[in-house]
Amino acid sequence: MYQIENVLRPYAWGSTTAIAGLLGRPASGGPEAEMWIGAHPDSPSTAIHPNGVTQPLDALIASDPTHFLGADSLAEFGPRLPFLTKILAAEQPLSLQVHPSLEQAREGFARENAAGIPADSSERNYRDDNHKPEMIFALTPFRALCGFRSPAAAKGVFEHLAKVLDSAAVEVPAIISGVISDLSLPNESKALKAAFTRLIEGGSEVSDAIHEVEAVLRAGAPQEPHQDALAAMLGINEAFPDDPGVLISLLLNHLSLQPGEAVYLPAGNIHAYLHGLGVEVMASSDNVLRGGLTPKHVDVPELIKTIRFESMGVPHVEASGTEFGQELYRPPFKEFQLQRIELGPGAEPVPLAQSGPAVVVVVAGSVVLDSPKSDLPLQRGGAAFIPEVENPVNVHPVQGATETSIAFAVTTGLGK
């Protein structure tokens, strides 16, 4: 087992205090958006050998993939850690985004390589050849946009906007009337695609409509029964004034997760995290197609090709295996599953639900990881990489501990 040090990503939307507070260390003074725990080549964790020598985790794994990953993971996913874990802290909205399927990622990555687009180009859509299914586990109240509402539900929101504008003697912008017409189409996919395309390609018509809507709502126009969606829209506009994503947000489901709740995000699901602290797990990829709420590159044709234009319910992931102080969150993906482990003082050891390689991060108290081959103590904020050959591993509290310890472990989903 290897203790690992992890990379902080200082994106502007990140909280300045949440990750530091969770892990029990001083804040850096700047935004701390994500802490990456894994072997993605863009920001690999650093493994610490028993003799103190350090090595990038991706290089360590590449030195003996069978030893570190195990035969099953190697056969299914190739010679790389198949998942990436992040501690994510959103103070402001993240970009509206979608992730490609595995087939789309492979085709797009090969196409952009053949076109000679540099790997670090801001115009690049595909930075690797992998898909990026995700799951977010809320550590605090966590708000997000996730997938399309039904056309009827979205139409109701835009009809409400038209009504309050009309009541305020403001002419209803043509783009809002057009979206209402789009959402009236009998085919769900065509309705959602038409409305989305109209808004993302609307240019100044969208920004003018946002000005009209914001002025009327802030003047006190009624927001019920769509208060949550409209309040979120106004907040998004504060962060990204006049962005098409402001009105696109009204096409999407608004989620308010409580601590301990989790949702999964499959390929093609358009989404955006709005605010909160969580543990995010995904396939090891950085492929993102953005659709707004960002100054970064937006490739509208590729985005529209990637989105699944279908309404969806909230894709919750319920905990299973909750006995013995552990909770397992198993989304419908092979690449990963998440285990939450809570240990009171003197608690019995909890077996790690390990299938292939694993990573562990401690967010409260202290624990000891032990296997027949070795043991490794971890304090709050500490993290570890566990090779497949260490299995079975138990997690237990430090002897004499007086506080509850909480750790999260991620391994592959191959053992489901």
mmCIF file with all atom_site columns, C-alpha atoms in Angstrom, residues 90 92-99 142-148 245 248-249 252-255 265 269-276 290-293:
data_model
loop_
_atom_site.group_PDB
_atom_site.id
_atom_site.type_symbol
_atom_site.label_atom_id
_atom_site.label_alt_id
_atom_site.label_comp_id
_atom_site.label_asym_id
_atom_site.label_entity_id
_atom_site.label_seq_id
_atom_site.pdbx_PDB_ins_code
_atom_site.Cartn_x
_atom_site.Cartn_y
_atom_site.Cartn_z
_atom_site.occupancy
_atom_site.B_iso_or_equiv
_atom_site.pdbx_formal_charge
_atom_site.auth_seq_id
_atom_site.auth_comp_id
_atom_site.auth_asym_id
_atom_site.auth_atom_id
_atom_site.pdbx_PDB_model_num
ATOM 1  C CA . ALA A 1 90  ? -18.288 24.411 -6.118  1.00 0.00 ? 90  ALA A CA 1
ATOM 2  C CA . GLN A 1 92  ? -20.069 29.102 -8.292  1.00 0.00 ? 92  GLN A CA 1
ATOM 3  C CA . PRO A 1 93  ? -21.711 27.154 -11.129 1.00 0.00 ? 93  PRO A CA 1
ATOM 4  C CA . LEU A 1 94  ? -19.553 24.887 -13.253 1.00 0.00 ? 94  LEU A CA 1
ATOM 5  C CA . SER A 1 95  ? -19.939 24.824 -17.008 1.00 0.00 ? 95  SER A CA 1
ATOM 6  C CA . LEU A 1 96  ? -22.998 23.259 -18.593 1.00 0.00 ? 96  LEU A CA 1
ATOM 7  C CA . GLN A 1 97  ? -21.489 20.075 -20.010 1.00 0.00 ? 97  GLN A CA 1
ATOM 8  C CA . VAL A 1 98  ? -21.892 16.610 -21.424 1.00 0.00 ? 98  VAL A CA 1
ATOM 9  C CA . HIS A 1 99  ? -19.527 13.652 -21.723 1.00 0.00 ? 99  HIS A CA 1
ATOM 10 C CA . PHE A 1 142 ? -25.482 20.118 -3.128  1.00 0.00 ? 142 PHE A CA 1
ATOM 11 C CA . ARG A 1 143 ? -27.352 21.764 -6.006  1.00 0.00 ? 143 ARG A CA 1
ATOM 12 C CA . ALA A 1 144 ? -27.071 20.739 -9.638  1.00 0.00 ? 144 ALA A CA 1
ATOM 13 C CA . LEU A 1 145 ? -28.752 20.689 -13.036 1.00 0.00 ? 145 LEU A CA 1
ATOM 14 C CA . CYS A 1 146 ? -29.108 17.146 -14.340 1.00 0.00 ? 146 CYS A CA 1
ATOM 15 C CA . GLY A 1 147 ? -30.772 15.987 -17.547 1.00 0.00 ? 147 GLY A CA 1
ATOM 16 C CA . PHE A 1 148 ? -33.813 17.311 -19.373 1.00 0.00 ? 148 PHE A CA 1
ATOM 17 C CA . GLY A 1 245 ? -26.977 28.517 -20.384 1.00 0.00 ? 245 GLY A CA 1
ATOM 18 C CA . ILE A 1 248 ? -31.107 26.527 -21.062 1.00 0.00 ? 248 ILE A CA 1
ATOM 19 C CA . SER A 1 249 ? -31.133 25.827 -17.313 1.00 0.00 ? 249 SER A CA 1
ATOM 20 C CA . LEU A 1 252 ? -33.220 20.897 -17.099 1.00 0.00 ? 252 LEU A CA 1
ATOM 21 C CA . ASN A 1 253 ? -34.021 19.120 -13.842 1.00 0.00 ? 253 ASN A CA 1
ATOM 22 C CA . HIS A 1 254 ? -32.951 20.998 -10.714 1.00 0.00 ? 254 HIS A CA 1
ATOM 23 C CA . LEU A 1 255 ? -31.508 18.733 -8.025  1.00 0.00 ? 255 LEU A CA 1
ATOM 24 C CA . LEU A 1 265 ? -24.425 10.875 -14.753 1.00 0.00 ? 265 LEU A CA 1
ATOM 25 C CA . ASN A 1 269 ? -26.531 13.593 -19.906 1.00 0.00 ? 269 ASN A CA 1
ATOM 26 C CA . ILE A 1 270 ? -26.269 17.376 -19.947 1.00 0.00 ? 270 ILE A CA 1
ATOM 27 C CA . HIS A 1 271 ? -25.580 18.709 -16.470 1.00 0.00 ? 271 HIS A CA 1
ATOM 28 C CA . ALA A 1 272 ? -23.937 21.393 -14.352 1.00 0.00 ? 272 ALA A CA 1
ATOM 29 C CA . TYR A 1 273 ? -22.991 21.480 -10.689 1.00 0.00 ? 273 TYR A CA 1
ATOM 30 C CA . LEU A 1 274 ? -24.173 24.711 -9.084  1.00 0.00 ? 274 LEU A CA 1
ATOM 31 C CA . HIS A 1 275 ? -23.008 24.706 -5.459  1.00 0.00 ? 275 HIS A CA 1
ATOM 32 C CA . GLY A 1 276 ? -21.763 22.332 -2.801  1.00 0.00 ? 276 GLY A CA 1
ATOM 33 C CA . ARG A 1 290 ? -19.260 22.379 -22.888 1.00 0.00 ? 290 ARG A CA 1
ATOM 34 C CA . GLY A 1 291 ? -22.582 24.016 -23.597 1.00 0.00 ? 291 GLY A CA 1
ATOM 35 C CA . GLY A 1 292 ? -22.447 27.292 -21.724 1.00 0.00 ? 292 GLY A CA 1
ATOM 36 C CA . LEU A 1 293 ? -21.641 28.933 -18.371 1.00 0.00 ? 293 LEU A CA 1
#
